[in-house]
Short mmCIF file of C-alpha atoms in Angstrom, two decimals:
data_model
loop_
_atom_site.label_atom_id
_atom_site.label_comp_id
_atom_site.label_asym_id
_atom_site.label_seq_id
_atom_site.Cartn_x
_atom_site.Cartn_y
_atom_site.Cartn_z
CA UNK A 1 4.26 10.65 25.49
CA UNK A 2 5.65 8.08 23.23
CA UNK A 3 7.96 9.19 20.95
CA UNK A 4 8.19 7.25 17.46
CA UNK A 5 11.29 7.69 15.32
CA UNK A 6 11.25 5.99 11.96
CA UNK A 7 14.09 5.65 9.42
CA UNK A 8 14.95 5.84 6.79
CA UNK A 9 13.62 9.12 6.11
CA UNK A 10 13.87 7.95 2.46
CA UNK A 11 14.52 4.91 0.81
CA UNK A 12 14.94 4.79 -2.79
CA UNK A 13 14.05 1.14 -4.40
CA UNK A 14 13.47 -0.17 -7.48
CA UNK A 15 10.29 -2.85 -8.70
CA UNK A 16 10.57 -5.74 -7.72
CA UNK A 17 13.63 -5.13 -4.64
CA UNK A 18 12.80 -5.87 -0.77
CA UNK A 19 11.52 -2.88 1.24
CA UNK A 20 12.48 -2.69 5.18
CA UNK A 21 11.66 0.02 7.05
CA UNK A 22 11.97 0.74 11.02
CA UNK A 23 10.05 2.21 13.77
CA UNK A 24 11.76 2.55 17.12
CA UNK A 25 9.52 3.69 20.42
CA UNK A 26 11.25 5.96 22.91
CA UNK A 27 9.80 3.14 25.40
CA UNK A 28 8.22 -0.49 25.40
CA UNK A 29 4.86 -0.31 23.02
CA UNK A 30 5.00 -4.55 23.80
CA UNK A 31 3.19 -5.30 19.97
CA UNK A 32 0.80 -2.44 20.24
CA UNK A 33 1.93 -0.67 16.60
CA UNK A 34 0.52 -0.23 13.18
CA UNK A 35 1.71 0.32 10.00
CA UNK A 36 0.10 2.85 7.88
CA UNK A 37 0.28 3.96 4.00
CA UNK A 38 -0.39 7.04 2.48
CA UNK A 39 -0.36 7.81 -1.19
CA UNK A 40 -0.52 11.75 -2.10
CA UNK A 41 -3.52 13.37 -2.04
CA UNK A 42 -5.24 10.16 -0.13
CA UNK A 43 -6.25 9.18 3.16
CA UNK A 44 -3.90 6.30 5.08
CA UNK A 45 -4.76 3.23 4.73
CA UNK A 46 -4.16 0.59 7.63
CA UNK A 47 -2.07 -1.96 7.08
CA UNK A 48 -0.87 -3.98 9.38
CA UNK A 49 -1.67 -3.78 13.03
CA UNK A 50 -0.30 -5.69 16.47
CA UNK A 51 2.85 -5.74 15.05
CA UNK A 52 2.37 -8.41 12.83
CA UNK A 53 -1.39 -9.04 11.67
CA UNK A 54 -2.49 -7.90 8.48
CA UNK A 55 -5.44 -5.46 7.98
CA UNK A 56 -8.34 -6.86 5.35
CA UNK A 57 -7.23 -7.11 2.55
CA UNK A 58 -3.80 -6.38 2.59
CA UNK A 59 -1.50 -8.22 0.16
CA UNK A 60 0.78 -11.13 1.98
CA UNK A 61 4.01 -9.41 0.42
CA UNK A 62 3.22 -6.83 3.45
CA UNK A 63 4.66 -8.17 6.79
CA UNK A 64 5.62 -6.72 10.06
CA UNK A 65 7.51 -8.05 13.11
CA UNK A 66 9.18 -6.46 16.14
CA UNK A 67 8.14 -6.00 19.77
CA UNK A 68 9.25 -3.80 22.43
CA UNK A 69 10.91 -0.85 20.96
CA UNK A 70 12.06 -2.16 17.57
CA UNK A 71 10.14 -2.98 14.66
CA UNK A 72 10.12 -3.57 11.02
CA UNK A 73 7.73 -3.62 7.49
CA UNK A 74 8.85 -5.44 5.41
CA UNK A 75 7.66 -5.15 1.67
CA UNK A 76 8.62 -8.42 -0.43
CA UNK A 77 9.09 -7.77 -4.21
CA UNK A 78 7.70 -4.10 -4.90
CA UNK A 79 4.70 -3.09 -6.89
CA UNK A 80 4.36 0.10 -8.43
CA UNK A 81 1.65 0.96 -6.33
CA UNK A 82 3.63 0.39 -3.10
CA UNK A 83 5.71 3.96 -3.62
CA UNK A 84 4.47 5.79 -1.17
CA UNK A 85 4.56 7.26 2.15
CA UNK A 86 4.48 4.65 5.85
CA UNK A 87 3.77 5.82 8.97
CA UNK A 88 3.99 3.71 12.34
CA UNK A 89 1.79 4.43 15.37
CA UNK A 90 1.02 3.25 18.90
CA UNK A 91 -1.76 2.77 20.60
CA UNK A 92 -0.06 1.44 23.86
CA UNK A 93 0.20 4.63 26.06
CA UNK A 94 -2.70 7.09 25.11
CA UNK A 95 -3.29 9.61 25.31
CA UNK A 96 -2.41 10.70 22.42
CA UNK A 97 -1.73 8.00 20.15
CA UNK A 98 1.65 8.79 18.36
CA UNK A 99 2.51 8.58 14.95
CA UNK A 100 6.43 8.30 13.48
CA UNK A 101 7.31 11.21 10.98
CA UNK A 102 6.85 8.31 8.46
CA UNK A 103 9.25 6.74 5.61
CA UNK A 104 8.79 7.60 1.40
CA UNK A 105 9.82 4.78 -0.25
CA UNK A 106 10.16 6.09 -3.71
CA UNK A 107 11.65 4.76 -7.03
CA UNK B 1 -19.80 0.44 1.88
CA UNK B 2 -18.10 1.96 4.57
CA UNK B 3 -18.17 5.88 3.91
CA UNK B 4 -16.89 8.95 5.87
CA UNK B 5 -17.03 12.00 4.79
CA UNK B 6 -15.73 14.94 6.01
CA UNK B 7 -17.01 18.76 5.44
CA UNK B 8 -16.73 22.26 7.02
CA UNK B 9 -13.49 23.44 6.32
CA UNK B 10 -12.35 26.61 4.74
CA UNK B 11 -10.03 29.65 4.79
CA UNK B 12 -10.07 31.44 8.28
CA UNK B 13 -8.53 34.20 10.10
CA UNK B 14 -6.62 33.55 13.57
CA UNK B 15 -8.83 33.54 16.29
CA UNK B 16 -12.11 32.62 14.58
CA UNK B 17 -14.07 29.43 14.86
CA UNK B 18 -15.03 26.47 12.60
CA UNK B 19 -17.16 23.28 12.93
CA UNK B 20 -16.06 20.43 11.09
CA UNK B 21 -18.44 16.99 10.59
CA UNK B 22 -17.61 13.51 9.28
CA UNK B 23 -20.83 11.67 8.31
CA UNK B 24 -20.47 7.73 8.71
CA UNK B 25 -22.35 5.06 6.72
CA UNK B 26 -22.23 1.55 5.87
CA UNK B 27 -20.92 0.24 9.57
CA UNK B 28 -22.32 0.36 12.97
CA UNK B 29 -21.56 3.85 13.76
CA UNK B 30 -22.77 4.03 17.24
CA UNK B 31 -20.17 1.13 18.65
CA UNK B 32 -17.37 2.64 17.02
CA UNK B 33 -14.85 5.24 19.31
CA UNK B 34 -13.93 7.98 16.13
CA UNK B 35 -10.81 10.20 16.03
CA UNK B 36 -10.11 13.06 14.20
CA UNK B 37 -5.81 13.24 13.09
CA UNK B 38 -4.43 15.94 11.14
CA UNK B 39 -1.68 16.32 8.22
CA UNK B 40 -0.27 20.11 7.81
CA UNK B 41 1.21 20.63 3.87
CA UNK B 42 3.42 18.32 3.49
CA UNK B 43 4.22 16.79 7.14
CA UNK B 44 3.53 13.86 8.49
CA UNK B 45 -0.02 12.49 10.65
CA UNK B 46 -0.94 14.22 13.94
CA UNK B 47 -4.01 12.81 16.45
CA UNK B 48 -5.99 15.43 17.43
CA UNK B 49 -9.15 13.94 19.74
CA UNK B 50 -11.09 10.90 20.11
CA UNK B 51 -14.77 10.44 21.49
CA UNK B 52 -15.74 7.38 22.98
CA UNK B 53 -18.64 5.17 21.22
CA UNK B 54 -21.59 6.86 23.44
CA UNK B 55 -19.56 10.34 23.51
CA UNK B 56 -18.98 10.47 26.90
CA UNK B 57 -15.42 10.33 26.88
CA UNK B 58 -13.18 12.55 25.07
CA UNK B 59 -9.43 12.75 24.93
CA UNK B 60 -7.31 15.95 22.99
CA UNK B 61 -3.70 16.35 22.04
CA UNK B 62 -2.17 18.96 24.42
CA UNK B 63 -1.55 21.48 20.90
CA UNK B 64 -5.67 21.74 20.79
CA UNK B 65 -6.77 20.99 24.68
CA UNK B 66 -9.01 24.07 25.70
CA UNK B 67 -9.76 25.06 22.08
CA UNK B 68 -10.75 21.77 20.19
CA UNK B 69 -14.42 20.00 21.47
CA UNK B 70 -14.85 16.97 19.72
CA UNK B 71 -18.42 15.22 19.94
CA UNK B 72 -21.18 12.89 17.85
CA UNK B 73 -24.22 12.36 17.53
CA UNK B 74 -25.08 8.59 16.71
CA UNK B 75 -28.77 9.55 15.60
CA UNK B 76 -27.49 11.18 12.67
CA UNK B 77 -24.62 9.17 12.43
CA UNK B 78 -21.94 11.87 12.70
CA UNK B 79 -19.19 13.24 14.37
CA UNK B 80 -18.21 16.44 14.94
CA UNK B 81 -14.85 18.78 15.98
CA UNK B 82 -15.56 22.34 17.04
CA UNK B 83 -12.56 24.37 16.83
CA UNK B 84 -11.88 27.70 18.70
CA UNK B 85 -9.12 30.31 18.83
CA UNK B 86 -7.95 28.69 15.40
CA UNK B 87 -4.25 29.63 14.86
CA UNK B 88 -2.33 29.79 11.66
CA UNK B 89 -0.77 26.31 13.10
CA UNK B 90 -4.06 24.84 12.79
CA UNK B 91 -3.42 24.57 8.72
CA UNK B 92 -4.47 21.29 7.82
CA UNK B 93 -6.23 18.54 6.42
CA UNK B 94 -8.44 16.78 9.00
CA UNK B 95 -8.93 13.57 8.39
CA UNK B 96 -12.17 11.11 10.68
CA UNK B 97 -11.09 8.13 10.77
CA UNK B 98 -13.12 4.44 12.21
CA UNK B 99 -11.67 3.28 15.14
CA UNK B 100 -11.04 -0.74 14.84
CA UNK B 101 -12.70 -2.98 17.44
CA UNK B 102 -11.74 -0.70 20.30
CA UNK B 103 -8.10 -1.40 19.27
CA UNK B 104 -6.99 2.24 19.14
CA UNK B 105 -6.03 1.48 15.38
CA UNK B 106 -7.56 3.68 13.21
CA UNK B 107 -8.80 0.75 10.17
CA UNK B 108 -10.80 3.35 7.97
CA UNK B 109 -10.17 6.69 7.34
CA UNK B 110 -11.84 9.45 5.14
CA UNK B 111 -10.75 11.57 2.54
CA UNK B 112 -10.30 14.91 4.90
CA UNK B 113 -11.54 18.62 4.63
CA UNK B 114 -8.84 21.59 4.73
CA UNK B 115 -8.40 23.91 6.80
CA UNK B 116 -6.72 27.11 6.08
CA UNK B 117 -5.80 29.95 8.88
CA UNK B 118 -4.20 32.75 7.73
CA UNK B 119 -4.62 36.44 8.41
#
């Protein structure tokens, strides 16, 4: 099984700052990872998947990058809305698909 | 509109048994491979099972193999997760969630049913 470690556990941001979070995979995942966001009390929402590709509709200041073991969301310039909870996941050795424990970015 | 919804959950005892379904409109629901994932209070997203786009294939996470039985029904346009021997680490919210493309990214999600096992 894959294990996916993500960090910070926390980050604390303001409006308007840069947001960069990190997955690492206990083994290669090549670019087979997603991005996820959850807001409390909603279901995730998909974000970005293959490393790098945006889901529909999801707003350009999202971007992710890495391959391998290591990779990285970026959030440029922080919304309100964007305080939430982000979980990685692989889909590169299933089963079971494997999540991180996720990241709260909160103000 | 794409639409899941999920129903069937509830407050249970250990050991009992409880069906959950996820009804699917507004996409193609019958060339679509569904998963169910889980969130217990306040942690963080755990897959549970996946059934294949006719339902002949099924895969479980090793916590629920032997108890879980995940299946569909593309006539009706629904999915389904039987689950047996329930135990109090069952405590959930299940979320269905739209497989994308045969990707094995989950692009839609629904809004989850709770499950609560406690003697």
């Amino acid at each position: 099984e894959i294990v996916l470690t993500q960090s910070p556990a926390t980050l604390s941001l303001s409006p308007g700052e840069r947001a960069t979070l990190s997955c690492r995979a206990s083994q290669s995942v090549d670019t087979s990872l997603a991005w996820y966001q959850q807001k409390p009390g909603q279901a995730p929402r998909l974000l970005i998947y293959d490393a790098s590709t945006r889901a529909t509709d999801i707003p350009a200041r999202f971007s992710g990058s890495g391959s391998g073991t290591d990779f990285t969301l970026t959030i440029t310039g922080l919304e309100p809305e964007d305080f939430a909870v982000y979980y990685c996941q692989q889909r590169r050795n299933w089963p079971p698909w494997t999540f991180g424990q996720g990241t709260e970015v909160e103000i | 509109q794409v639409q899941t919804v999920e129903s069937g959950g509830g407050v249970v005892q250990p050991g009992t048994s409880l069906r959950l379904s996820c009804a699917a409109s507004g996409f193609s629901f019958s060339r679509c491979s569904m998963h169910w994932v889980r969130q217990a209070p306040g942690k963080g997203l755990e897959w549970v099972a996946v059934t294949g786009r006719d339902g002949r294939t099924q895969y479980y996470a090793d916590s629920v193999k032997g108890r879980f039985s995940i299946s569909r029904d593309n006539s009706q346009n629904t999915m389904y997760l039987q689950m047996d021997s329930l135990r109090t680490e069952d405590t959930a919210m299940y979320f269905c969630a739209r497989e994308l493309l045969g990707s094995g990214y989950l692009d839609f999600w629904g809004q989850g049913t709770l499950v609560s096992v406690s003697s």
